[in-house]
Coordinates of C-alpha atoms and ligand atoms in Angstrom, one line a residue:
M1 CA 0.0 0.0 0.0
L2 CA 2.8 2.4 1.0
L3 CA 4.7 1.5 -2.1
I4 CA 1.7 2.1 -4.4
N5 CA 1.2 5.5 -2.8
T6 CA 4.8 6.3 -3.3
I7 CA 4.6 5.4 -7.0
K8 CA 1.4 7.4 -7.4
N9 CA 3.0 10.4 -5.8
K10 CA 6.0 10.1 -8.1
L11 CA 3.8 9.9 -11.2
R12 CA 1.8 12.9 -10.1
L13 CA 4.9 14.9 -9.4
S14 CA 6.3 13.9 -12.8
Y15 CA 3.3 15.5 -14.5
R16 CA 3.5 18.6 -12.2
K17 CA 7.2 19.0 -12.7
K18 CA 6.7 19.7 -16.4
R19 CA 5.6 23.2 -15.3
W20 CA 5.1 25.0 -18.6
P21 CA 7.4 28.0 -18.8
G22 CA 5.5 30.0 -21.4
L23 CA 5.9 29.7 -25.2
I24 CA 9.0 31.8 -25.6
H25 CA 11.0 29.7 -23.2
A26 CA 9.6 26.5 -24.7
Y27 CA 10.2 27.4 -28.3
K28 CA 13.0 29.9 -28.1
D29 CA 15.1 28.1 -30.7
Y30 CA 12.4 28.9 -33.2
L31 CA 11.8 32.5 -32.2
P32 CA 13.7 35.8 -32.8
V33 CA 14.8 36.2 -29.2
T34 CA 18.3 36.4 -27.6
L35 CA 19.7 36.1 -24.1
N36 CA 19.2 39.8 -23.8
T37 CA 15.5 39.8 -24.6
P38 CA 13.5 40.6 -21.4
I39 CA 10.9 38.0 -21.7
V40 CA 7.4 39.2 -20.6
S41 CA 5.3 36.1 -20.0
L42 CA 2.2 34.9 -18.3
N43 CA 3.1 31.2 -19.1
E44 CA 0.9 31.4 -22.2
G45 CA 0.6 28.5 -24.7
N46 CA 0.4 24.8 -24.1
T47 CA -3.3 24.9 -24.6
P48 CA -5.3 21.6 -24.8
L49 CA -6.0 19.8 -28.1
I50 CA -9.4 18.2 -27.3
L51 CA -10.8 15.3 -29.4
S52 CA -14.5 16.2 -30.1
N53 CA -16.5 13.0 -30.2
S54 CA -19.8 14.7 -31.2
I55 CA -18.3 16.7 -34.1
S56 CA -16.2 13.7 -35.2
Q57 CA -19.5 11.7 -35.3
L58 CA -21.3 14.5 -37.1
I59 CA -18.7 14.5 -39.9
G60 CA -18.5 10.7 -39.9
N61 CA -16.4 8.6 -42.3
G62 CA -13.9 7.9 -39.5
T63 CA -12.9 11.5 -39.3
K64 CA -11.2 12.7 -36.1
V65 CA -12.0 16.3 -35.2
Y66 CA -9.8 18.0 -32.6
L67 CA -10.3 21.4 -31.0
K68 CA -7.3 23.6 -30.3
Y69 CA -8.7 25.4 -27.3
D70 CA -6.7 28.6 -27.3
G71 CA -9.4 30.3 -25.2
L72 CA -7.4 28.8 -22.3
N73 CA -4.6 31.3 -22.6
P74 CA -4.0 33.7 -19.7
T75 CA -6.2 36.5 -21.1
G76 CA -8.6 34.0 -22.8
S77 CA -7.5 34.2 -26.4
F78 CA -4.7 33.2 -28.8
K79 CA -3.7 36.9 -28.9
D80 CA -1.5 36.1 -25.8
R81 CA 0.8 34.0 -28.1
G82 CA 1.6 37.0 -30.2
M83 CA 1.6 39.5 -27.4
T84 CA 4.3 37.8 -25.2
M85 CA 6.6 38.2 -28.2
A86 CA 5.5 41.7 -29.3
I87 CA 5.8 43.2 -25.8
S88 CA 9.1 41.4 -25.0
K89 CA 10.6 42.8 -28.2
A90 CA 9.1 46.3 -27.6
K91 CA 10.8 46.2 -24.2
E92 CA 14.1 45.0 -25.6
E93 CA 14.0 47.9 -28.1
G94 CA 13.5 50.3 -25.2
Q95 CA 9.9 51.3 -26.0
Q96 CA 7.9 52.7 -23.2
A97 CA 4.4 52.6 -24.7
V98 CA 2.4 50.3 -27.1
I99 CA -0.8 51.0 -29.0
C100 CA -3.3 48.9 -30.9
A101 CA -6.7 48.9 -32.5
S102 CA -8.9 46.1 -31.3
T103 CA -12.2 44.3 -31.6
G104 CA -11.5 43.4 -27.9
N105 CA -9.0 40.5 -27.5
T106 CA -5.9 42.3 -28.8
S107 CA -6.7 45.1 -26.3
A108 CA -7.0 42.7 -23.4
A109 CA -3.8 40.9 -24.3
A110 CA -1.9 44.1 -25.0
A111 CA -3.0 45.7 -21.7
A112 CA -2.1 42.6 -19.7
Y113 CA 1.4 42.1 -21.1
A114 CA 2.2 45.8 -21.2
S115 CA 1.3 46.2 -17.6
R116 CA 3.3 43.1 -16.6
G117 CA 6.3 44.4 -18.6
G118 CA 6.0 47.9 -17.1
L119 CA 4.9 49.6 -20.4
K120 CA 2.1 51.9 -21.0
S121 CA -0.7 50.7 -23.3
Y122 CA -3.2 52.6 -25.4
V123 CA -6.1 50.9 -27.1
L124 CA -8.6 52.1 -29.7
I125 CA -11.9 50.2 -29.8
P126 CA -15.0 50.5 -31.9
E127 CA -17.7 51.9 -29.6
G128 CA -20.6 49.5 -28.9
Y129 CA -18.9 46.5 -30.6
V130 CA -16.6 45.1 -27.9
A131 CA -17.8 42.2 -25.9
Q132 CA -18.3 42.8 -22.2
G133 CA -15.6 40.4 -20.9
K134 CA -13.0 41.9 -23.2
L135 CA -13.9 45.5 -22.1
A136 CA -13.7 44.4 -18.5
Q137 CA -10.2 43.0 -19.0
A138 CA -8.8 46.1 -20.8
L139 CA -10.2 48.3 -17.9
M140 CA -8.7 46.1 -15.2
Y141 CA -5.3 45.4 -16.8
G142 CA -4.6 49.1 -16.9
A143 CA -4.8 50.3 -20.5
E144 CA -5.8 53.7 -21.5
I145 CA -8.9 53.1 -23.6
I146 CA -10.2 55.3 -26.4
S147 CA -13.5 54.2 -27.7
I148 CA -14.2 55.7 -31.2
K149 CA -17.4 56.3 -33.1
G150 CA -16.1 54.2 -35.9
N151 CA -15.3 50.6 -36.7
F152 CA -12.1 48.5 -36.3
D153 CA -10.7 49.4 -39.7
K154 CA -10.9 53.1 -38.9
A155 CA -9.3 52.5 -35.5
L156 CA -6.4 50.6 -37.2
E157 CA -5.9 53.4 -39.7
I158 CA -5.4 55.9 -36.8
V159 CA -3.1 53.8 -34.7
R160 CA -0.9 53.0 -37.7
E161 CA -0.5 56.7 -38.3
L162 CA 0.1 57.4 -34.6
S163 CA 2.8 54.7 -34.3
T164 CA 4.8 56.2 -37.2
K165 CA 4.6 59.7 -35.8
Y166 CA 5.3 59.1 -32.1
P167 CA 7.5 56.7 -30.1
I168 CA 4.7 54.2 -29.6
E169 CA 5.1 50.5 -30.7
L170 CA 2.2 49.2 -32.8
V171 CA 1.1 45.7 -31.5
N172 CA -1.6 44.8 -34.1
S173 CA -0.9 41.8 -36.3
V174 CA 1.1 43.9 -38.7
N175 CA 3.8 43.7 -36.0
P176 CA 6.0 40.8 -37.3
Y177 CA 6.7 39.5 -33.7
R178 CA 2.9 38.8 -33.2
I179 CA 3.0 36.3 -36.1
Q180 CA 6.2 34.7 -34.7
G181 CA 4.6 34.1 -31.3
Q182 CA 1.4 32.8 -32.8
K183 CA 3.1 30.2 -35.0
T184 CA 3.8 28.2 -31.9
A185 CA 0.2 27.0 -31.8
A186 CA 1.0 25.0 -35.0
F187 CA 4.1 23.6 -33.3
E188 CA 2.0 22.4 -30.3
I189 CA -0.5 20.7 -32.6
V190 CA 2.2 18.8 -34.3
D191 CA 3.9 18.0 -31.0
D192 CA 0.6 16.6 -29.7
L193 CA -0.5 14.7 -32.7
G194 CA 2.9 13.6 -33.9
H195 CA 2.0 15.0 -37.4
A196 CA 0.2 17.9 -39.0
P197 CA -3.6 17.5 -39.5
D198 CA -5.1 17.0 -42.9
W199 CA -7.2 20.1 -42.5
L200 CA -6.9 23.1 -40.3
C201 CA -10.1 25.1 -39.9
I202 CA -9.7 28.7 -38.6
P203 CA -11.7 31.9 -38.3
M204 CA -10.2 34.9 -40.1
G205 CA -10.4 38.6 -39.2
N206 CA -7.2 40.4 -40.1
A207 CA -5.8 36.9 -41.1
G208 CA -2.7 37.1 -39.0
N209 CA -3.4 33.8 -37.3
I210 CA -3.9 31.8 -40.5
T211 CA -0.6 33.3 -41.7
A212 CA 1.1 32.3 -38.4
Y213 CA -0.2 28.7 -38.4
W214 CA 1.0 28.2 -41.9
L215 CA 4.4 29.6 -41.0
G216 CA 4.6 27.2 -38.0
F217 CA 3.7 24.1 -40.1
Q218 CA 6.2 25.1 -42.8
E219 CA 9.0 25.6 -40.3
Y220 CA 8.3 22.2 -38.7
L221 CA 8.3 20.7 -42.1
K222 CA 11.7 22.0 -42.9
I223 CA 13.2 20.3 -39.8
K224 CA 11.0 17.2 -40.5
R225 CA 8.9 17.4 -37.3
N226 CA 6.0 17.0 -39.7
L227 CA 6.2 15.4 -43.1
K228 CA 3.2 16.9 -44.7
L229 CA 1.3 20.2 -44.6
P230 CA -2.4 20.7 -43.9
I231 CA -5.0 22.2 -46.2
M232 CA -5.8 25.6 -44.7
M233 CA -9.5 26.4 -44.5
G234 CA -10.2 30.0 -43.5
F235 CA -13.7 31.1 -42.5
Q236 CA -15.4 34.5 -42.3
S237 CA -18.8 35.7 -41.4
E238 CA -21.2 36.3 -44.3
G239 CA -21.7 39.9 -43.3
S240 CA -17.9 40.4 -43.0
A241 CA -16.2 38.4 -45.7
P242 CA -13.7 40.6 -47.5
L243 CA -11.3 37.7 -48.1
V244 CA -13.9 35.3 -49.3
N245 CA -15.2 37.8 -51.8
N246 CA -11.9 39.6 -52.5
I247 CA -13.4 43.0 -51.7
I248 CA -13.2 45.7 -49.0
V249 CA -16.4 45.6 -46.8
E250 CA -17.2 49.2 -45.8
N251 CA -19.7 48.3 -43.1
P252 CA -19.0 44.7 -41.8
E253 CA -21.7 43.3 -39.6
T254 CA -21.7 40.0 -37.7
I255 CA -22.5 38.5 -34.2
A256 CA -18.9 37.4 -34.2
T257 CA -17.4 40.8 -33.3
A258 CA -13.9 39.4 -33.1
I259 CA -13.9 38.9 -36.8
R260 CA -15.9 42.0 -37.7
I261 CA -13.2 43.4 -40.0
G262 CA -13.8 44.8 -43.5
N263 CA -10.2 45.3 -44.7
P264 CA -7.8 42.7 -43.3
V265 CA -4.2 43.9 -43.0
N266 CA -2.8 40.5 -43.8
R267 CA -4.8 40.0 -47.0
E268 CA -1.9 39.3 -49.4
K269 CA -0.3 36.8 -47.0
A270 CA -3.6 35.0 -46.4
I271 CA -4.2 34.7 -50.2
Q272 CA -0.7 33.1 -50.4
V273 CA -1.5 30.6 -47.7
K274 CA -4.7 29.6 -49.5
K275 CA -2.8 29.1 -52.7
E276 CA 0.2 27.2 -51.2
S277 CA -1.9 24.9 -49.0
K278 CA -4.6 24.3 -51.7
G279 CA -7.0 25.6 -49.2
D280 CA -10.2 27.6 -49.4
F281 CA -11.9 30.7 -47.9
Q282 CA -15.6 30.4 -47.3
S283 CA -18.2 32.3 -45.4
V284 CA -20.7 31.1 -42.8
T285 CA -23.9 32.8 -41.6
D286 CA -24.4 34.1 -38.1
E287 CA -27.0 31.4 -37.7
E288 CA -24.5 28.7 -38.6
I289 CA -22.0 30.2 -36.2
I290 CA -24.6 30.1 -33.4
N291 CA -25.4 26.5 -34.2
A292 CA -21.8 25.5 -34.0
Y293 CA -21.4 27.5 -30.8
K294 CA -24.2 25.5 -29.2
I295 CA -22.8 22.1 -30.5
L296 CA -19.4 22.9 -28.9
A297 CA -20.9 24.0 -25.6
K298 CA -22.9 20.8 -25.4
E299 CA -19.6 19.0 -25.4
G300 CA -18.4 21.2 -22.6
V301 CA -16.3 23.5 -24.7
F302 CA -17.4 27.2 -24.4
C303 CA -15.8 29.4 -27.0
E304 CA -16.7 32.8 -28.4
P305 CA -18.9 33.2 -31.5
A306 CA -15.9 34.1 -33.8
S307 CA -14.2 30.8 -32.8
A308 CA -17.3 28.8 -33.6
A309 CA -16.9 29.9 -37.2
S310 CA -14.2 27.3 -37.6
V311 CA -16.6 24.5 -36.7
A312 CA -19.5 26.0 -38.6
G313 CA -17.2 26.0 -41.7
L314 CA -16.1 22.4 -41.1
I315 CA -19.7 21.3 -40.9
K316 CA -20.5 23.0 -44.2
N317 CA -17.7 21.0 -45.9
K318 CA -18.8 17.6 -44.5
N319 CA -19.1 16.0 -48.0
R320 CA -15.7 17.2 -49.1
I321 CA -13.7 15.4 -46.4
K322 CA -11.7 12.3 -47.3
K323 CA -12.3 9.4 -45.0
E324 CA -10.3 9.0 -41.9
S325 CA -9.1 12.6 -42.0
T326 CA -7.6 14.3 -39.0
I327 CA -9.0 17.8 -38.6
V328 CA -8.1 20.6 -36.2
C329 CA -10.5 23.4 -35.6
V330 CA -9.0 26.4 -33.9
L331 CA -11.0 27.9 -31.1
T332 CA -9.5 31.3 -30.8
G333 CA -11.2 32.7 -27.8
N334 CA -13.0 31.8 -24.6
G335 CA -16.8 31.8 -24.3
L336 CA -16.7 33.9 -21.2
K337 CA -15.5 36.8 -23.2
D338 CA -19.0 37.4 -24.6
P339 CA -21.5 36.5 -21.9
D340 CA -24.3 38.6 -23.6
C341 CA -24.1 36.4 -26.7
A342 CA -24.4 33.2 -24.6
I343 CA -27.4 34.6 -22.6
K344 CA -29.2 35.6 -25.8
N345 CA -28.4 32.4 -27.7
N346 CA -29.0 29.2 -25.8
D347 CA -31.6 26.4 -25.5
A348 CA -31.4 26.1 -21.7
I349 CA -34.4 25.5 -19.5
F350 CA -34.2 28.5 -17.1
R351 CA -37.1 28.8 -14.7
K352 CA -37.3 32.1 -12.9
N353 CA -39.2 33.3 -9.8
V354 CA -39.5 29.9 -8.2
E355 CA -40.5 29.6 -4.6
P356 CA -37.8 28.1 -2.4
S357 CA -40.0 25.1 -1.6
L358 CA -39.0 21.4 -1.7
Q359 CA -42.4 20.4 -2.8
D360 CA -42.7 23.0 -5.7
I361 CA -39.2 22.2 -6.9
S362 CA -39.7 18.4 -6.8
K363 CA -42.8 18.9 -8.9
I364 CA -40.9 21.1 -11.4
L365 CA -38.3 18.3 -11.7
G366 CA -41.0 15.8 -12.4
Y367 CA -40.8 13.8 -9.2
Ligands
PLP23 C1 -8.4 38.1 -33.3 C2 -9.4 37.1 -33.3 C3 -9.7 36.3 -34.5 C4 -9.1 36.7 -35.8 O1 -7.7 36.5 -35.9 P1 -6.9 37.2 -37.1 O2 -5.5 36.9 -36.8 O3 -7.3 38.6 -37.0 O4 -7.5 36.6 -38.3 C5 -10.6 35.3 -34.4 N1 -11.1 35.0 -33.2 C6 -10.9 35.6 -32.1 C7 -11.5 35.2 -30.8 C8 -10.0 36.7 -32.1 O5 -9.7 37.3 -30.9

């Protein structure tokens, strides 16, 4: 008995000992950092790759569908992967302030990492279109917030201008260090699966993340960590689909506010990814997004609406998938970011104004 307990303790400690040091420390050989880089980290990365039984079954044909749940990063979205790099490099370069335009998650991550690194952060957000959780984060983490009467694209135009005029580092995904940090998600997927998936399904806003994943898969291919590359499937919302339709959308509208972007800054790079990977860009309706959002939640995975676009897109392509494929859907942000959306869009039984009586409640429960 004593021996068994000792073995159990050792096993548990061996799991615990692998304390994740954050993605820069874990992947520093693949990142543009030196011994002099002051690493600003919240131990981001190492997010779970969850096998979804219900979605695998829905797709059928022996397909395995995994969810890369990047909503479990320290500020609740994949933006932390890019921000640990961007803020560390800004600090290394002696910058004292950073700025970004944001639909919410970039501002939360920028504010958190800037504060941790002792830098000032300014964020421009589109008034009325930032989910509650994200706004709460930016307020708490200590950013100076400027809410503009305009959309994300206008905000980005302004911060780009400001960052060239004044000594403020721009930390939107035009910042090359963001892409470098974000590519580590592709490394993690390959490290977990032992190979690259056949398909990668991902939502697109500014299309920095699809660019970053592709870079990661390519770098791992070069050193033979994976021997093939995935088909990259990028999804946008029908009311905000500049990459699908190859246009600029003046007034993008969608329930998925994180991808409500009409003129993506990484347009050319994303088109290149699509071409090189033989992938596709497609749109999904808000209704399809909400449907996927509910399917995911029923399996215990709560993501934000923009993230559910990856699963909505996959479901649309059910008949195109070769049998026994391995597919990864990227869940970019946590469901708690946008509680209003969840409260408005669910099929829960929610009885209100119930008397606190054992008899009444037993009756309600059907006993
Ligand atoms: C930023 C963001 C996206 C879009 O990523 P891009 O790199 O801009 O394409 C998607 N989902 C969530 C939750 C985000 O925060």
